[in-house]
Coordinates of C-alpha atoms in Angstrom, one line a residue:
M1 CA 29.4 0.3 -33.6
A2 CA 31.2 -1.1 -30.6
I3 CA 31.5 2.5 -29.2
L4 CA 27.8 3.0 -29.5
S5 CA 27.1 -0.3 -27.7
R6 CA 29.3 0.6 -24.8
T7 CA 27.8 4.0 -24.5
F8 CA 24.3 2.6 -24.6
I9 CA 25.1 0.0 -21.9
L10 CA 26.7 2.7 -19.7
R11 CA 23.7 4.9 -19.9
I12 CA 21.4 2.0 -19.1
F13 CA 23.6 1.3 -16.0
I14 CA 23.4 4.9 -14.9
I15 CA 19.6 4.8 -15.3
A16 CA 19.4 1.7 -13.2
L17 CA 21.4 3.4 -10.4
L18 CA 19.2 6.4 -10.5
S19 CA 16.2 4.2 -10.2
L20 CA 17.6 2.4 -7.1
K21 CA 18.8 5.6 -5.3
N22 CA 18.2 9.1 -6.6
P23 CA 21.2 11.2 -5.6
M24 CA 19.2 14.4 -5.9
L25 CA 16.8 13.7 -3.1
C26 CA 16.7 16.4 -0.5
I27 CA 15.3 17.7 2.7
R28 CA 13.3 20.8 2.5
A29 CA 13.8 23.8 4.8
P30 CA 11.3 23.5 7.8
W31 CA 8.5 25.8 8.8
L32 CA 9.9 28.2 11.5
S33 CA 8.0 29.9 14.2
T34 CA 9.2 33.3 15.5
W35 CA 11.6 33.5 18.5
Q36 CA 9.8 34.0 21.8
T37 CA 11.5 35.0 25.1
F38 CA 10.7 32.6 28.0
T39 CA 11.3 33.5 31.6
Q40 CA 11.6 31.2 34.6
N41 CA 8.4 29.9 36.1
Q42 CA 6.2 31.4 33.4
P43 CA 2.8 29.7 32.9
S44 CA 3.0 26.3 31.1
P45 CA 2.2 25.1 28.5
T46 CA 2.8 27.5 25.7
V47 CA 0.9 26.7 22.5
I48 CA 2.5 27.5 19.1
P49 CA 0.2 26.9 16.1
H50 CA 1.7 25.6 12.9
P51 CA 0.2 25.8 9.4
L52 CA 0.8 22.2 8.2
N53 CA -2.7 20.9 8.8
E54 CA -1.2 17.4 9.2
Y55 CA 0.9 15.5 11.7
P56 CA 4.5 16.6 11.2
A57 CA 7.2 14.1 10.2
K58 CA 9.6 15.8 12.6
V59 CA 9.5 18.6 15.2
D60 CA 12.5 20.3 16.7
V61 CA 12.4 22.8 19.6
Q62 CA 15.4 25.2 19.6
I63 CA 16.4 26.8 22.9
R64 CA 18.7 29.7 22.4
V65 CA 20.8 31.0 25.2
T66 CA 23.9 33.2 25.6
E67 CA 27.1 31.8 27.0
G68 CA 29.9 34.3 27.2
S69 CA 29.9 36.1 23.9
Q70 CA 28.4 33.2 21.9
Q71 CA 24.9 31.9 21.4
Q72 CA 24.2 28.3 22.0
I73 CA 21.2 26.2 20.9
F74 CA 19.9 23.4 23.1
S75 CA 17.0 21.2 22.1
G76 CA 13.6 20.2 23.5
I77 CA 12.9 16.7 24.8
G78 CA 10.1 14.1 24.2
S79 CA 9.1 13.5 27.8
C80 CA 10.0 14.9 31.2
Q81 CA 11.3 11.6 32.8
R82 CA 10.9 13.3 36.2
D83 CA 8.9 15.8 38.3
D84 CA 9.9 18.7 40.5
D85 CA 9.6 16.7 43.7
D86 CA 13.1 15.3 43.0
P87 CA 15.8 17.6 44.4
N88 CA 18.6 19.3 42.5
P89 CA 18.6 21.3 39.3
Y90 CA 17.0 20.2 36.0
G91 CA 16.4 21.8 32.7
G92 CA 14.6 21.4 29.3
I93 CA 11.4 22.0 27.4
V94 CA 9.0 19.0 26.9
Y95 CA 7.0 19.1 23.7
I96 CA 4.1 17.3 22.1
Y97 CA 2.2 18.1 18.9
N98 CA -0.7 17.3 16.6
H99 CA -1.9 18.4 13.2
Q100 CA -2.5 22.0 14.3
E101 CA -0.1 23.0 17.1
V102 CA 3.0 22.3 19.2
Q103 CA 2.6 22.4 23.0
L104 CA 5.7 23.4 25.0
Y105 CA 5.9 22.5 28.7
T106 CA 8.4 24.4 30.8
P107 CA 9.6 23.9 34.4
I108 CA 7.5 25.6 37.1
I109 CA 7.1 25.5 40.9
S110 CA 4.1 23.3 41.9
N111 CA 4.4 22.8 45.7
T112 CA 2.7 19.4 45.4
P113 CA 3.9 17.9 47.7
S114 CA 7.2 19.7 47.6
S115 CA 8.7 22.4 45.5
N116 CA 11.9 22.7 43.5
Q117 CA 12.9 26.2 42.3
D118 CA 15.8 24.9 40.3
G119 CA 14.0 24.2 37.0
V120 CA 15.4 26.0 34.0
F121 CA 15.2 25.9 30.2
A122 CA 18.6 24.4 29.5
Y123 CA 21.1 22.7 31.9
T124 CA 24.5 21.1 31.2
G125 CA 24.3 18.7 34.2
G126 CA 26.5 20.4 36.8
A127 CA 29.8 19.2 38.2
V128 CA 29.1 15.5 37.4
F129 CA 29.2 16.2 33.6
N130 CA 32.4 16.9 31.8
G131 CA 32.1 19.6 29.2
P132 CA 33.4 22.9 27.8
F133 CA 31.4 25.1 30.3
A134 CA 28.8 24.7 33.0
G135 CA 25.4 26.3 32.2
K136 CA 22.0 26.7 33.9
Y137 CA 19.8 29.1 31.9
A138 CA 16.6 30.6 33.5
T139 CA 15.8 32.7 30.4
A140 CA 16.0 31.7 26.8
D141 CA 14.6 32.5 23.4
I142 CA 12.5 29.6 22.0
R143 CA 11.2 28.7 18.6
V144 CA 9.9 25.6 16.8
R145 CA 10.9 24.0 13.6
V146 CA 8.4 21.7 11.9
W147 CA 8.8 19.4 8.8
R148 CA 5.9 17.9 7.0
M149 CA 6.3 14.4 5.5
C150 CA 6.7 15.8 1.9
D151 CA 9.6 17.9 3.1
F152 CA 11.6 14.6 3.5
P153 CA 12.4 12.1 0.7
P154 CA 10.4 8.9 1.0
A155 CA 11.6 7.0 4.1
N156 CA 13.7 3.8 3.6
F157 CA 11.6 2.2 6.4
T158 CA 8.3 3.0 7.9
S159 CA 6.1 1.3 10.5
A160 CA 2.7 2.9 11.2
N161 CA 0.6 1.8 14.2
V162 CA 1.9 -1.8 14.1
Y163 CA 3.5 -1.7 17.6
T164 CA 2.6 -0.3 21.0
V165 CA 4.5 0.5 24.1
S166 CA 3.1 0.2 27.6
T167 CA 4.3 0.6 31.2
S168 CA 2.6 -2.8 32.0
G169 CA 3.7 -4.6 28.8
S170 CA 7.0 -6.1 27.7
S171 CA 10.3 -4.8 29.0
Y172 CA 11.2 -3.8 25.5
T173 CA 9.8 -3.8 22.0
D174 CA 11.8 -4.8 18.9
I175 CA 11.0 -3.4 15.5
P176 CA 13.0 -5.0 12.7
H177 CA 13.8 -2.6 9.9
N178 CA 15.8 -5.1 7.9
I179 CA 17.3 -2.5 5.6
G180 CA 20.8 -3.9 6.1
Y181 CA 22.6 -0.8 7.2
Y182 CA 22.5 2.0 9.8
P183 CA 19.9 4.6 9.0
D184 CA 21.2 8.2 9.2
L185 CA 18.1 9.5 11.0
I186 CA 15.3 7.7 12.8
V187 CA 12.2 9.4 14.2
V188 CA 10.1 7.3 16.7
Q189 CA 6.7 9.0 17.3
L190 CA 4.4 7.9 20.0
K191 CA 0.7 8.7 19.5
L192 CA -0.9 9.3 22.8
P193 CA -4.5 8.5 23.7
N194 CA -5.3 12.3 23.6
G195 CA -4.3 12.4 19.9
F196 CA -1.0 14.3 20.5
V197 CA 2.4 12.9 19.5
S198 CA 5.5 12.5 21.7
E199 CA 8.9 11.3 20.6
A200 CA 11.2 8.6 22.0
Q201 CA 14.6 9.6 23.5
G202 CA 18.1 8.2 23.8
A203 CA 19.3 9.3 27.3
V204 CA 18.4 8.1 30.8
F205 CA 18.5 10.7 33.6
K206 CA 16.7 8.8 36.3
E207 CA 16.9 5.1 37.0
Q208 CA 13.6 4.6 39.0
A209 CA 11.1 6.4 41.2
V210 CA 12.2 6.3 44.8
S211 CA 8.9 7.3 46.5
S212 CA 5.2 7.1 46.0
Y213 CA 4.9 10.8 44.8
N214 CA 7.8 10.5 42.3
I215 CA 7.2 9.9 38.6
V216 CA 9.4 8.5 35.8
C217 CA 8.2 8.8 32.2
G218 CA 9.4 8.3 28.7
V219 CA 10.5 5.7 26.1
I220 CA 14.2 5.1 25.3
M221 CA 15.1 4.2 21.7
A222 CA 18.2 2.8 20.1
Y223 CA 18.9 0.9 16.9
D224 CA 21.5 -1.0 14.9
S225 CA 21.8 -2.1 11.3
S226 CA 18.7 -4.4 11.4
N227 CA 16.6 -3.6 14.5
I228 CA 15.1 -0.7 16.5
R229 CA 14.6 -1.4 20.2
L230 CA 12.2 0.6 22.5
W231 CA 12.4 0.5 26.3
P232 CA 9.4 2.2 28.0
A233 CA 9.4 3.2 31.7
T234 CA 8.1 0.0 33.2
N235 CA 6.0 -0.8 36.3
G236 CA 7.3 -3.3 38.7
I237 CA 10.2 -1.4 40.4
G238 CA 10.0 1.1 43.1
S239 CA 6.8 2.6 44.6
G240 CA 6.3 5.6 42.2
Q241 CA 4.3 6.2 39.1
Y242 CA 5.4 5.4 35.5
G243 CA 4.3 6.5 32.1
V244 CA 5.4 6.4 28.4
F245 CA 4.8 10.1 28.5
C246 CA 4.0 12.7 31.2
V247 CA 4.0 16.3 32.1
S248 CA 3.3 16.1 35.8
D249 CA 3.8 18.6 38.6
G250 CA 6.7 20.8 38.0
W251 CA 5.9 21.1 34.3
S252 CA 2.3 22.2 33.8
T253 CA 0.1 24.8 35.5
T254 CA -3.1 23.2 34.0
E255 CA -5.3 20.9 36.0
S256 CA -5.1 18.2 33.3
A257 CA -1.4 17.4 33.5
Y258 CA -0.8 14.4 31.3
T259 CA 0.4 10.9 32.4
Y260 CA -0.1 8.2 29.8
S261 CA 0.8 4.5 30.3
S262 CA 0.6 3.4 26.6
A263 CA 1.1 4.8 23.1
D264 CA 0.9 3.6 19.5
V265 CA 4.3 3.7 17.7
Y266 CA 5.1 5.3 14.3
V267 CA 8.6 5.0 12.9
Q268 CA 10.4 6.5 9.9
A269 CA 14.0 5.8 9.1
W270 CA 16.1 7.5 6.3
K271 CA 19.4 6.9 4.7
F272 CA 20.6 10.1 3.0
S273 CA 22.9 10.6 0.1
I274 CA 26.4 11.8 0.7
S275 CA 25.5 15.3 -0.6
D276 CA 22.9 15.6 2.2
I277 CA 25.4 15.0 5.0
L278 CA 27.3 18.2 5.4
F279 CA 29.6 17.1 8.3
T280 CA 30.3 14.0 10.4
Q281 CA 32.9 13.2 13.0
T282 CA 33.2 10.3 15.4
D283 CA 35.4 10.0 18.5
T284 CA 35.7 7.5 21.4
R285 CA 34.7 9.4 24.6
G286 CA 34.4 8.6 28.2
S287 CA 35.9 9.1 31.6
G288 CA 39.7 9.3 31.4
I289 CA 39.8 9.8 27.6
S290 CA 41.3 13.1 26.6
V291 CA 39.2 14.4 23.6
S292 CA 38.0 18.0 23.2
S293 CA 34.4 18.6 24.2
T294 CA 34.1 21.3 21.5
I295 CA 34.0 20.2 17.9
T296 CA 34.7 23.0 15.5
L297 CA 32.7 22.8 12.3
P298 CA 34.6 23.3 9.0
Q299 CA 32.4 26.2 7.9
P300 CA 29.4 28.1 9.3
F301 CA 26.2 26.0 9.0
N302 CA 22.7 27.5 9.0
I303 CA 20.9 26.8 12.3
D304 CA 17.6 27.8 10.8
N305 CA 17.4 24.8 8.5
H306 CA 20.0 22.1 9.0
I307 CA 19.6 19.2 11.4
F308 CA 22.2 18.7 14.1
L309 CA 22.4 15.2 15.5
V310 CA 24.5 13.6 18.3
Q311 CA 24.6 9.8 18.8
S312 CA 26.4 7.4 21.0
Q313 CA 27.2 3.9 19.8
A314 CA 27.8 1.2 22.4
V315 CA 31.2 -0.4 22.1
D316 CA 30.6 -3.1 24.7
G317 CA 27.9 -4.7 26.8
S318 CA 24.5 -6.3 26.0
Y319 CA 23.6 -3.8 23.3
I320 CA 27.0 -3.5 21.6
N321 CA 26.8 -1.5 18.3
Y322 CA 23.4 0.0 19.2
M323 CA 23.1 3.8 18.5
F324 CA 21.5 6.0 21.3
E325 CA 20.7 9.7 20.6
G326 CA 22.0 12.5 22.7
A327 CA 19.9 14.8 24.8
G328 CA 19.3 18.5 24.3
S329 CA 19.4 19.3 28.0
A330 CA 20.2 17.5 31.3
L331 CA 17.2 16.5 33.4
S332 CA 19.3 15.7 36.5
D333 CA 22.8 16.4 37.8
G334 CA 23.7 12.8 38.1
S335 CA 23.7 12.9 41.9
A336 CA 23.3 9.8 44.0
F337 CA 19.5 10.5 44.4
F338 CA 19.0 9.7 40.8
A339 CA 21.1 6.5 41.0
R340 CA 22.6 5.5 37.7
I341 CA 22.2 7.6 34.6
G342 CA 23.5 7.5 31.0
A343 CA 23.5 10.5 28.7
V344 CA 25.4 12.7 26.3
V345 CA 24.1 16.3 26.3
Y346 CA 24.8 18.7 23.5
S347 CA 24.4 22.2 22.2
Y348 CA 25.4 23.8 18.9
N349 CA 25.7 27.0 17.0
Q350 CA 26.7 27.7 13.4
N351 CA 30.4 27.2 14.2
E352 CA 30.6 24.4 16.7
I353 CA 29.0 21.5 18.6
N354 CA 29.6 21.1 22.3
L355 CA 29.3 17.9 24.3
W356 CA 28.8 17.0 28.0
Y357 CA 29.0 13.5 29.4
P358 CA 29.3 12.0 32.9
G359 CA 32.7 11.3 34.5
A360 CA 33.6 8.4 36.8
G361 CA 30.6 6.7 38.5
D362 CA 28.1 7.3 35.7
Y363 CA 27.6 6.3 32.1
L364 CA 27.3 7.6 28.6
I365 CA 24.8 4.8 27.8
F366 CA 22.6 3.2 30.5
I367 CA 19.7 0.7 30.3
G368 CA 18.5 -0.6 33.6
G369 CA 16.1 -0.1 36.5
T370 CA 12.7 0.9 35.1
W371 CA 14.1 1.1 31.6
G372 CA 13.9 -2.5 30.3
Y373 CA 13.0 -3.9 33.8
G374 CA 14.0 -7.6 33.8
A375 CA 15.9 -7.3 30.5
P376 CA 19.6 -7.3 29.9
T377 CA 21.2 -4.1 31.2
Q378 CA 23.8 -1.7 29.6
Q379 CA 26.4 0.3 31.5
S380 CA 28.9 2.0 29.1
T381 CA 31.5 4.2 30.6
T382 CA 32.9 4.8 27.1
A383 CA 31.1 5.1 23.7
S384 CA 31.8 6.0 20.1
V385 CA 30.1 9.4 19.9
S386 CA 29.2 10.8 16.5
V387 CA 28.1 14.3 15.5
K388 CA 26.4 14.9 12.2
V389 CA 24.9 17.9 10.3
F390 CA 22.2 17.1 7.7
K391 CA 21.5 19.5 4.9
A392 CA 17.9 20.8 5.0
D393 CA 17.6 23.9 3.0
S394 CA 15.8 22.9 -0.3
T395 CA 13.2 25.5 -1.5
L396 CA 11.6 23.1 -4.0
P397 CA 7.9 22.5 -3.3
G398 CA 7.5 18.9 -2.1
C399 CA 11.2 18.5 -2.4
G400 CA 11.1 18.3 -6.2
C401 CA 7.5 17.2 -6.6
S402 CA 5.0 19.5 -8.3
N403 CA 2.3 17.7 -6.3
C404 CA 3.2 15.8 -3.1
S405 CA 0.6 14.3 -0.9
S406 CA 1.0 12.4 2.4
D407 CA -0.9 10.3 4.9
W408 CA 0.7 10.3 8.3
N409 CA -1.6 7.5 9.6
T410 CA 0.0 5.1 7.1
L411 CA 3.3 7.0 6.8
T412 CA 3.0 7.1 3.0
T413 CA 3.8 9.8 0.5
T414 CA 2.7 10.2 -3.1
C415 CA 4.8 12.3 -5.5
V416 CA 3.4 13.5 -8.8
T417 CA 5.2 15.7 -11.3
S418 CA 4.2 16.9 -14.8
P419 CA 5.8 14.5 -17.3
P420 CA 8.9 15.7 -19.2
D421 CA 8.8 16.1 -23.0
D422 CA 9.3 13.1 -25.3
I423 CA 12.3 13.2 -27.7
A424 CA 12.0 11.3 -31.0
N425 CA 14.1 8.1 -31.2
A426 CA 15.1 8.4 -27.6
Y427 CA 14.3 6.4 -24.5
K428 CA 13.1 8.5 -21.5
I429 CA 13.6 7.2 -17.9
V430 CA 12.0 9.3 -15.1
S431 CA 13.1 8.7 -11.6
Y432 CA 11.5 11.0 -9.0
N433 CA 12.8 14.5 -10.0
T434 CA 15.4 13.4 -12.6
T435 CA 14.9 12.4 -16.2
V436 CA 17.6 10.6 -18.3
Y437 CA 17.4 10.5 -22.1
T438 CA 19.4 8.0 -24.2
C439 CA 19.2 7.2 -27.9
M440 CA 17.7 4.1 -29.3
P441 CA 19.9 1.6 -31.1
G442 CA 20.8 2.8 -34.6
Y443 CA 20.7 6.5 -33.6
Q444 CA 23.3 8.8 -32.2
S445 CA 23.2 11.7 -29.8
N446 CA 24.0 15.3 -30.8
G447 CA 25.9 15.7 -27.5
G448 CA 23.1 17.7 -25.9
K449 CA 22.2 17.6 -22.2
S450 CA 20.9 14.1 -21.5
V451 CA 20.0 14.4 -17.8
I452 CA 17.5 17.0 -16.7
A453 CA 16.0 17.9 -13.3
Y454 CA 12.7 19.1 -12.1
T455 CA 13.0 22.7 -10.7
G456 CA 9.9 22.5 -8.6
T457 CA 7.7 24.2 -11.2
Q458 CA 8.9 22.7 -14.5
W459 CA 11.5 20.5 -16.1
E460 CA 14.8 21.9 -17.3
Q461 CA 15.1 22.5 -21.0
T462 CA 17.4 20.4 -23.2
D463 CA 18.6 20.4 -26.8
F464 CA 19.3 16.7 -26.7
N465 CA 18.2 14.8 -29.9
C466 CA 18.9 11.6 -31.7
T467 CA 19.7 11.2 -35.4
V468 CA 20.2 8.2 -37.7
L469 CA 23.7 6.9 -37.8
S470 CA 25.2 7.8 -41.2
T471 CA 28.0 5.2 -41.2
A472 CA 26.3 2.2 -39.7
C473 CA 23.4 0.0 -40.4
V474 CA 20.2 0.9 -38.8
F475 CA 18.8 -2.0 -37.0
T476 CA 15.9 -2.8 -34.8
T477 CA 15.7 -5.2 -31.9
N478 CA 12.9 -7.6 -31.1
I479 CA 12.4 -8.6 -27.5
I480 CA 11.7 -12.3 -27.1
V481 CA 10.6 -13.6 -23.7
Y482 CA 11.4 -17.2 -22.9
N483 CA 10.3 -19.3 -20.0
I484 CA 13.0 -21.3 -18.2
T485 CA 12.4 -24.6 -20.1
T486 CA 12.5 -22.9 -23.5
L487 CA 15.5 -20.9 -22.6
Q488 CA 17.4 -24.1 -21.5
E489 CA 16.5 -25.8 -24.8
R490 CA 17.9 -22.8 -26.7
V491 CA 21.1 -23.0 -24.7
D492 CA 21.4 -26.7 -25.3
D493 CA 20.9 -26.2 -29.1
L494 CA 23.6 -23.5 -29.1
K495 CA 26.0 -25.7 -27.2
K496 CA 25.4 -28.6 -29.7
N497 CA 25.9 -26.4 -32.7
L498 CA 29.0 -24.8 -31.3
T499 CA 30.6 -28.0 -30.1
I500 CA 33.6 -29.4 -32.2
D501 CA 34.9 -33.0 -32.0
T502 CA 38.6 -32.6 -31.0
R503 CA 39.6 -35.7 -33.0
N504 CA 38.7 -33.9 -36.2
T505 CA 41.0 -31.0 -35.6
S506 CA 44.3 -30.5 -37.4
A507 CA 46.0 -30.2 -34.0
Y508 CA 44.9 -33.7 -33.0
R509 CA 45.9 -35.2 -36.4
R510 CA 49.4 -33.6 -36.2
S511 CA 49.9 -35.1 -32.7
L512 CA 49.7 -38.6 -34.3
T513 CA 52.4 -38.1 -37.1
C514 CA 55.9 -36.8 -37.2
A515 CA 56.6 -33.7 -39.1
S516 CA 59.5 -33.7 -41.6
D517 CA 62.3 -31.2 -41.6
P518 CA 64.4 -31.1 -44.8
R519 CA 67.2 -28.8 -43.3
P520 CA 70.7 -30.6 -43.2
S521 CA 71.2 -29.1 -39.7
A522 CA 68.2 -31.0 -38.5
A523 CA 69.6 -34.3 -39.9
H524 CA 73.0 -33.6 -38.3
V525 CA 71.4 -33.0 -34.9
G526 CA 69.5 -36.2 -35.3
Y527 CA 72.6 -38.2 -36.1
L528 CA 74.5 -36.7 -33.2
G529 CA 71.7 -37.7 -30.9
I530 CA 71.8 -41.3 -32.1
C531 CA 75.6 -41.5 -31.6
I532 CA 75.3 -40.2 -28.0
L533 CA 72.6 -42.7 -27.2
C534 CA 74.7 -45.6 -28.7
V535 CA 77.9 -44.6 -26.9
T536 CA 76.1 -44.2 -23.5
G537 CA 74.4 -47.6 -24.0
G538 CA 77.8 -49.2 -25.0
L539 CA 79.6 -47.9 -21.9
L540 CA 76.9 -49.3 -19.6
L541 CA 77.1 -52.7 -21.4
C542 CA 80.9 -52.9 -21.1
A543 CA 80.6 -52.2 -17.3
D544 CA 78.2 -55.0 -16.9
L545 CA 80.4 -57.5 -18.9
S546 CA 83.5 -56.7 -16.8
R547 CA 81.6 -57.5 -13.6
L548 CA 80.3 -60.7 -15.1
A549 CA 83.9 -61.8 -16.1
K550 CA 85.2 -61.2 -12.6
S551 CA 82.3 -63.2 -11.2
D552 CA 83.3 -66.2 -13.4
E553 CA 87.0 -66.0 -12.3
N554 CA 86.0 -66.1 -8.6
E555 CA 83.9 -69.2 -9.2
H556 CA 86.8 -71.0 -10.8
Y557 CA 89.1 -70.0 -7.9
Y558 CA 86.9 -71.6 -5.3
D559 CA 86.6 -74.7 -7.3
Y560 CA 90.3 -75.4 -6.8

């Protein structure tokens, strides 16, 4: 019976753990567009429709180039941060999206008021950046990866349209997530007045606008174990224009190039299970630190599905321990014209991840100038840089749900699955796409499969059953619910009934009497002890008498 009780308690404990954090949650493979070849100065934007018919939870733009004999993947960016009136090379693809399409904005020559022919699709930053190779790519293959909300497990934290960012508002916006640990992935989406969505970034490539026809746009994001902080490009410094998002001259051939000064903020944060994190590595990097810029992956990872992420954690300064995301391309070369910058640029393929970061004179992390104008600054020449690969290849509909629905406006998902079968004399605990069976008290398992999973279309079959114990009493349990007062009274009664007066115990009575011992040896030991005590006392007495006698003799001597 004791074995049954321990087994029963263990299963209940496992069920509780499953209810708190299901280890079988997953990320579904994204929707993929086809690869398209882009050439320098082609018309912009390029519109790629997607079939989701809802706002995506995450969008990733993959920029595939060839370096030597290998292909490298760079990533799109959430806002341009600059226009083509600034000198020197720049690279990247700016993207925004809605419930129907993704719009890609690529560098072009605008000639208003000046032109820059150095815009490309991917750029490693030039001589200022340390890295495995220098690259500037005027042609590339481009595709889009799109995840719906139901492709992800329910987020550990969400905030829908509670906060706003503005160029004329606060220097920064704090969003407490209060989940007590660092999320593995955070997506900060900015809903613009035109209904499209941009995304916050983690790298600064231009400190401020230096002339009236320059523009600086975007929102910088970082987070720690309790808080998310957003720094929008802020008015009040320099003579140029600022926006939380823009695709100004040098990025768009349309008349209605976007520049927006405010946006509504939507945030989702996830903490994934260990099985969802395929690879992670962290190194301290910066000027003068000798660490390889190429990180070799332990095995080939699928670039179609998996999520590759690079983050820099501040090890000093005003925002120590905050995590800043890397950039998928360099928007400037770090020259003096752009003043101070802070960025880690990365590319990847199935076998490796490559990193570029500034050398002496620039920073891996920077907050200052228009970014957080008037707030504490951050200038980190070294940082703890992490690379991660998240598994995202599940083929289950709704990631295990037979019917998953979502509402992006409130960032909520509803997962419904057909119920698993009942088993006689067994408890059934269902947690997302996992069911655990355990026998009721008085019954024993046949050893069949007690944990089953939902396959996406149906529940796994099991031969688990429970039969009456043949060698033990069958018993039932009644559940009694007490309030606090009644429960305390019950405890007091139990303590009173279980309390024993120590003066009535045999141990106490024995402590008041001497126990007899009839053995002759015991008597002899007792007599010997008495003799030793008497002899010792006699010797002491004799010593005292001799001193007394001498004292009397001395008194008589002085009398004469």
